[in-house]
Short mmCIF file of C-alpha atoms in Angstrom, two decimals:
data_model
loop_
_atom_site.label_atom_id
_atom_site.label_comp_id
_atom_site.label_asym_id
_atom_site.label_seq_id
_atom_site.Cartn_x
_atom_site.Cartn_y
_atom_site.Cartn_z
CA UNK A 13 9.24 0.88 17.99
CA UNK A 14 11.73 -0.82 16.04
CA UNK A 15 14.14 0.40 14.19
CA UNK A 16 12.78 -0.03 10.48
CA UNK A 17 9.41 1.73 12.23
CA UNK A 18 11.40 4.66 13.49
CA UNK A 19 12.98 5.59 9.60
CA UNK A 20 9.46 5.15 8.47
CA UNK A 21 8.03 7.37 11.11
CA UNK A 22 11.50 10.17 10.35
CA UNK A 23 10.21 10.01 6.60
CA UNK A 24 6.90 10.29 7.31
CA UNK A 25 7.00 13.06 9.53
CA UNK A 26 9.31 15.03 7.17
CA UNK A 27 7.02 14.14 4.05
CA UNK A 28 4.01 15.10 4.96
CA UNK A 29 5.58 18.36 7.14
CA UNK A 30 6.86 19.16 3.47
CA UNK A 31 3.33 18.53 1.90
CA UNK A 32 1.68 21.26 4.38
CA UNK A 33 4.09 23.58 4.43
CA UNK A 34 5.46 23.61 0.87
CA UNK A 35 3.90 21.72 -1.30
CA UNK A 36 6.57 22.07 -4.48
CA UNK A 37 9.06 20.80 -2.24
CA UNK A 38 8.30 17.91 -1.84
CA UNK A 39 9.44 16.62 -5.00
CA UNK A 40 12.97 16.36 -3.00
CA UNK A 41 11.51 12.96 -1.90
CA UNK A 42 11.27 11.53 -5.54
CA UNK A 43 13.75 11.11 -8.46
CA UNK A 44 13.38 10.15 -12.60
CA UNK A 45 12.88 6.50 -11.31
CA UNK A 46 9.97 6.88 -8.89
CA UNK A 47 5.92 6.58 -9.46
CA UNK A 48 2.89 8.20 -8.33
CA UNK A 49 -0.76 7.50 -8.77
CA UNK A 50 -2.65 9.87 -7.15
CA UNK A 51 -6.95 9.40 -7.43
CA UNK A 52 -6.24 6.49 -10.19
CA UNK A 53 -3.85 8.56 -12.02
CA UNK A 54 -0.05 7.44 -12.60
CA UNK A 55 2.66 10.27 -12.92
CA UNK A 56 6.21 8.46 -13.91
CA UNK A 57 9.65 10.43 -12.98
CA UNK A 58 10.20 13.88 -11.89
CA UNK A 59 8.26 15.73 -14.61
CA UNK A 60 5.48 14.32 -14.61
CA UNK A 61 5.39 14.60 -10.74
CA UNK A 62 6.35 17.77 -10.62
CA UNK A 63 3.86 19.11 -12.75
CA UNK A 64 0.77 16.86 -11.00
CA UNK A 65 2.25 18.88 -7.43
CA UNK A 66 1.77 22.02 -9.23
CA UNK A 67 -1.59 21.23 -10.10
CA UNK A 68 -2.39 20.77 -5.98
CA UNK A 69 -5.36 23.53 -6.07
CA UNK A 70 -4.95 24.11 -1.94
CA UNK A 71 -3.94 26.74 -0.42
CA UNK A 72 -3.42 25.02 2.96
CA UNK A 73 -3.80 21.74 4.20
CA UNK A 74 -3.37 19.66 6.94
CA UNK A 75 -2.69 15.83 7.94
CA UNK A 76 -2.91 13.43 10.23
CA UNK A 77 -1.70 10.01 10.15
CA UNK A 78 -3.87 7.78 12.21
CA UNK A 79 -1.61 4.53 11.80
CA UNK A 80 1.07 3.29 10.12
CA UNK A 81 2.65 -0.36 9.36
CA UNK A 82 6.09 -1.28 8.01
CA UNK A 83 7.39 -3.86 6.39
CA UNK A 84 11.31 -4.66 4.88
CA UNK A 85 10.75 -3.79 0.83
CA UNK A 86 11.68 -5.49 -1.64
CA UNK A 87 16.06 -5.17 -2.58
CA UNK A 88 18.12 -4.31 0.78
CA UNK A 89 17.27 -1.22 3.22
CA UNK A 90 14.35 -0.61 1.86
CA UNK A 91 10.90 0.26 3.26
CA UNK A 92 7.31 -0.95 2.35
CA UNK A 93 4.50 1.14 4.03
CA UNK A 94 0.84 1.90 4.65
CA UNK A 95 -0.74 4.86 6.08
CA UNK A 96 -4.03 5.72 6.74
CA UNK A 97 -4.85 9.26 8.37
CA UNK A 98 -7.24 12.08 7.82
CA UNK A 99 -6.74 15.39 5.45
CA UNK A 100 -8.53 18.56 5.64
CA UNK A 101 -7.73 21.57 2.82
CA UNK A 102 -8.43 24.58 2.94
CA UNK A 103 -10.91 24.29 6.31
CA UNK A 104 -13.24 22.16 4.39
CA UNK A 105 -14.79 18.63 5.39
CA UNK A 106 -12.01 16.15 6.79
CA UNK A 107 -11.45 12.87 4.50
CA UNK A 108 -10.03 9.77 4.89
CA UNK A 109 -7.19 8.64 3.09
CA UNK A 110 -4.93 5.59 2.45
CA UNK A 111 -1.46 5.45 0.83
CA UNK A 112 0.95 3.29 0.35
CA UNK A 113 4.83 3.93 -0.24
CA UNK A 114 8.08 2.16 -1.29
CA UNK A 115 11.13 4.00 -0.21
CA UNK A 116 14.18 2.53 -1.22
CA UNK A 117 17.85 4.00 -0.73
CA UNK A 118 18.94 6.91 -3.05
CA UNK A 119 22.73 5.95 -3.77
CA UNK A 120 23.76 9.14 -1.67
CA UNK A 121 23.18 7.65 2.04
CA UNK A 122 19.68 8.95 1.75
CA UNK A 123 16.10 7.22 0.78
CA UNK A 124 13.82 8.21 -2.03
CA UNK A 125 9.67 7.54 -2.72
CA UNK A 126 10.04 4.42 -5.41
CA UNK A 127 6.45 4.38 -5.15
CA UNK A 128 3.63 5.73 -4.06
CA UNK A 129 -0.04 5.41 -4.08
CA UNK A 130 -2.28 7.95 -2.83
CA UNK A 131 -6.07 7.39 -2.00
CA UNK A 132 -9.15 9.19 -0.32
CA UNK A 133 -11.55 6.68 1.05
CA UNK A 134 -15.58 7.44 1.22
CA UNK B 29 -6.32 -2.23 -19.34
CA UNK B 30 -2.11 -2.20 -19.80
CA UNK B 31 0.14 -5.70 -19.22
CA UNK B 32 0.75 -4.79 -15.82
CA UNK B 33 -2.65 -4.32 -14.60
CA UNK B 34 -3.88 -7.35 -16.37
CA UNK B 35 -1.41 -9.39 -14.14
CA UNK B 36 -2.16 -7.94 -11.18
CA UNK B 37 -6.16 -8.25 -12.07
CA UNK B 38 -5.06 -12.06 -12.69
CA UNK B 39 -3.04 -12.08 -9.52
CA UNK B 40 -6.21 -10.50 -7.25
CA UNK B 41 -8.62 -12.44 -8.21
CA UNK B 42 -7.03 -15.92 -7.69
CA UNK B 43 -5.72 -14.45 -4.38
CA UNK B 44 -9.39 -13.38 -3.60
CA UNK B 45 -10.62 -16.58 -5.28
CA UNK B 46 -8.87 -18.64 -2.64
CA UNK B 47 -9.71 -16.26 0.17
CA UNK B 48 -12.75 -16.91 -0.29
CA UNK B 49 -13.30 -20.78 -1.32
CA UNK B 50 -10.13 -22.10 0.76
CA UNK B 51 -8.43 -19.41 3.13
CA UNK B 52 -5.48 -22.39 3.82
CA UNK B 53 -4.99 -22.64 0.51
CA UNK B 54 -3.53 -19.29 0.51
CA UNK B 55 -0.14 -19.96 1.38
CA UNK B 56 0.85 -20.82 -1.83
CA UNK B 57 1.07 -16.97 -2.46
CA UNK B 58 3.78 -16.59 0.42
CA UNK B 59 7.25 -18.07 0.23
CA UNK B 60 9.83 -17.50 3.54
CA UNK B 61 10.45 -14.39 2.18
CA UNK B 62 7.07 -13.10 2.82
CA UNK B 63 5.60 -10.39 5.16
CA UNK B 64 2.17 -10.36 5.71
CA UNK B 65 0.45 -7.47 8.51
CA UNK B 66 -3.28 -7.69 9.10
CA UNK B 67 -4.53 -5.06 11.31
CA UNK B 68 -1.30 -3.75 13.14
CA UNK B 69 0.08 -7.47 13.51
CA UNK B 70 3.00 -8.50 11.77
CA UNK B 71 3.72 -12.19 10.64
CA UNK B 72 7.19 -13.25 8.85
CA UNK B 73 7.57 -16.14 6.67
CA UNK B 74 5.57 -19.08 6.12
CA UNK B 75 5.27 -20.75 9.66
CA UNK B 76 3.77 -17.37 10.58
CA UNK B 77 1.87 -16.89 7.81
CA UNK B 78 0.12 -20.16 8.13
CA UNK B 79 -0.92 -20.14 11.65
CA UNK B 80 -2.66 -16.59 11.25
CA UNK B 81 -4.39 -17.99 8.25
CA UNK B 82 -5.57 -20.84 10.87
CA UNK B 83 -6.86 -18.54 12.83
CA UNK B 84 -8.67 -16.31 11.03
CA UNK B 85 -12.09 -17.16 12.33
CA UNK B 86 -14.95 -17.16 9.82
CA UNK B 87 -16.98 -19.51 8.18
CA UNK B 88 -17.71 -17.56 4.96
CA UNK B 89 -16.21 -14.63 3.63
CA UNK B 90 -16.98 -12.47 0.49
CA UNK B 91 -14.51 -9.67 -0.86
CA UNK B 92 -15.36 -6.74 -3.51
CA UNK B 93 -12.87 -5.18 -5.00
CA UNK B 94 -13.77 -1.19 -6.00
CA UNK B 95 -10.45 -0.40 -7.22
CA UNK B 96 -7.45 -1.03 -8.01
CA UNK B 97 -4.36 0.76 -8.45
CA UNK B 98 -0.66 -0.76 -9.88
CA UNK B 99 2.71 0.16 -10.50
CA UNK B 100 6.22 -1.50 -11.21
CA UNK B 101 7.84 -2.62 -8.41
CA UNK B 102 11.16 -2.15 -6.69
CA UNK B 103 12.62 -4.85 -8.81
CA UNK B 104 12.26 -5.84 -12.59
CA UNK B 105 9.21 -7.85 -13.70
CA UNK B 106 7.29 -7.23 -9.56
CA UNK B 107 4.46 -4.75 -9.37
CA UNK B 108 3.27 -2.64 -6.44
CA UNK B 109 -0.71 -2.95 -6.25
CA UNK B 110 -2.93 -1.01 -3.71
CA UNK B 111 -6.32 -2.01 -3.43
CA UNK B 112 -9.75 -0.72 -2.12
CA UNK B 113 -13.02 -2.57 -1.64
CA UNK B 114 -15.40 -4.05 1.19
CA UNK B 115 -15.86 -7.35 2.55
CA UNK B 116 -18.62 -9.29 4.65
CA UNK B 117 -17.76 -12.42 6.80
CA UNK B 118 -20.59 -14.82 7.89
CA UNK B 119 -22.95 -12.51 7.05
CA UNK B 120 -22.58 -10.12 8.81
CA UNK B 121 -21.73 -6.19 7.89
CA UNK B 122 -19.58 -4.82 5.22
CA UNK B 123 -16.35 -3.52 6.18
CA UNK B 124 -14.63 -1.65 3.86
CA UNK B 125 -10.78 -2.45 3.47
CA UNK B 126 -7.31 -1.15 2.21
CA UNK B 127 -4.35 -3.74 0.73
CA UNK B 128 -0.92 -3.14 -0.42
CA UNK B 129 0.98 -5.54 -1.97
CA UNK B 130 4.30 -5.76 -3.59
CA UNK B 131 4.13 -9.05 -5.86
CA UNK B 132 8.08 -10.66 -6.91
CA UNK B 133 8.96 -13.51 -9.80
CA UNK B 134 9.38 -17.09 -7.59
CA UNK B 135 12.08 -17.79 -9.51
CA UNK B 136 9.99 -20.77 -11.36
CA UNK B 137 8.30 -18.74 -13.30
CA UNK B 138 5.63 -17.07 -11.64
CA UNK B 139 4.80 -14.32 -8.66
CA UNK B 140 4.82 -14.70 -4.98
CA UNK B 141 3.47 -11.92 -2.25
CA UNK B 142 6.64 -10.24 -0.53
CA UNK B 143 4.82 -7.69 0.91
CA UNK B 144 0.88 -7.44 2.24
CA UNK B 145 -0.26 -5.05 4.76
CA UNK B 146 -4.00 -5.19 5.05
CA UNK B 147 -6.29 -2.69 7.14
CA UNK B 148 -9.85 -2.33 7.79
CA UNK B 149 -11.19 1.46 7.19
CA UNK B 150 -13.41 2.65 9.24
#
């Protein structure tokens, strides 16, 4: 694994741990700048994201990332990637899911979700 | 239909256009810059780029694009487009597919792919 693929795995691993085990936190990974689209629909900055987490109607759920590619992004230490695992909420049918991310660095040493597209696949 | 999904509807279907009726002619999308994964593999740059285009072994191929999905990029005037849909080669079955791309200004003028990670979904 190179290095680029181990940060993306670290993120990864951290975002969706957040996603299971607290959902509202995981608007940590985003700022004012950043964009969602989650199912076709597009939530700009931390408002709008924060209220489309809220709206998350599971009470549990659970992940698994199948595979994973990497790719440098577009300005300097950034990260283009594409996921494509399984979900399962609330011990209903599993689905099948793809989503893509640009993480970019945060100003503060850190790296934040630029983008982010989210979808299930039938 | 906003600005930004009109150019990246623009941008998809000449890039399926030419998938489809001349799959060397592609490489006008990718500059040295590029980064193009298909199915795990990773190619950099044009060199690259072009001989996996050379050997990507069918006859015929027809794409379908279900949906599409686009947001601004990490830099002004790019857009980040995910999109879902099925394709058939020679004939044979449909496969349904995932793309990511992250689209950039050339500098003349127009847009070239930076980023393209492609998957099968099965």
């Amino acid at each position: 694994m190179n290095p680029a693929q181990s940060i993306a795995q670290q993120f990864l691993q951290q975002y969706y741990q957040t996603l299971m085990t607290n959902k509202m936190a995981l608007i940590q990974f985003y700022t004012d700048a950043s964009i969602m689209t989650y199912g076709g629909e597009q939530y700009n900055g931390l408002k709008a994201i924060n209220e489309k987490l809220e709206s998350l109607a599971f009470q549990q759920i659970v992940y698994k990332v199948d595979d994973m590619d990497v790719q440098p992004g577009a300005v300097q230490n950034s990260l283009f990637l594409f996921v494509t695992g399984t979900l399962q909420m609330d011990g209903s049918d599993t689905f099948k899911f793809s989503q893509s991310f640009q993480i970019l660095p945060n100003g503060q040493g850190g790296l934040y979700v630029h983008n982010d597209i989210f979808r299930l696949v039938y | 239909m906003n600005p930004a999904q009109t150019i990246a509807q623009q941008f998809l279907q000449q890039y399926y256009n030419t998938l489809m009726t001349n799959k060397m002619g592609l490489i006008q999308f990718y500059t040295d810059a590029s980064h193009m994964t298909y199915g795990g593999q990773q190619h950099d740059g044009l060199k690259q780029i072009n001989e996996k285009l050379e050997s990507l072994a069918f006859q015929k191929i027809a794409y379908k694009i279900d949906d599409m999905d686009v947001q601004p990029g990490a830099l002004e005037n790019s857009l980040f487009i995910f999109v879902t849909g099925s394709l058939q080669m020679d004939d044979a079955e449909a496969y349904k597919f995932s793309q990511s791309f992250q689209i950039l200004p050339n500098g003349q003028g127009g847009l070239y792919v930076h980023n393209d990670i492609f998957r099968l979904v099965y």
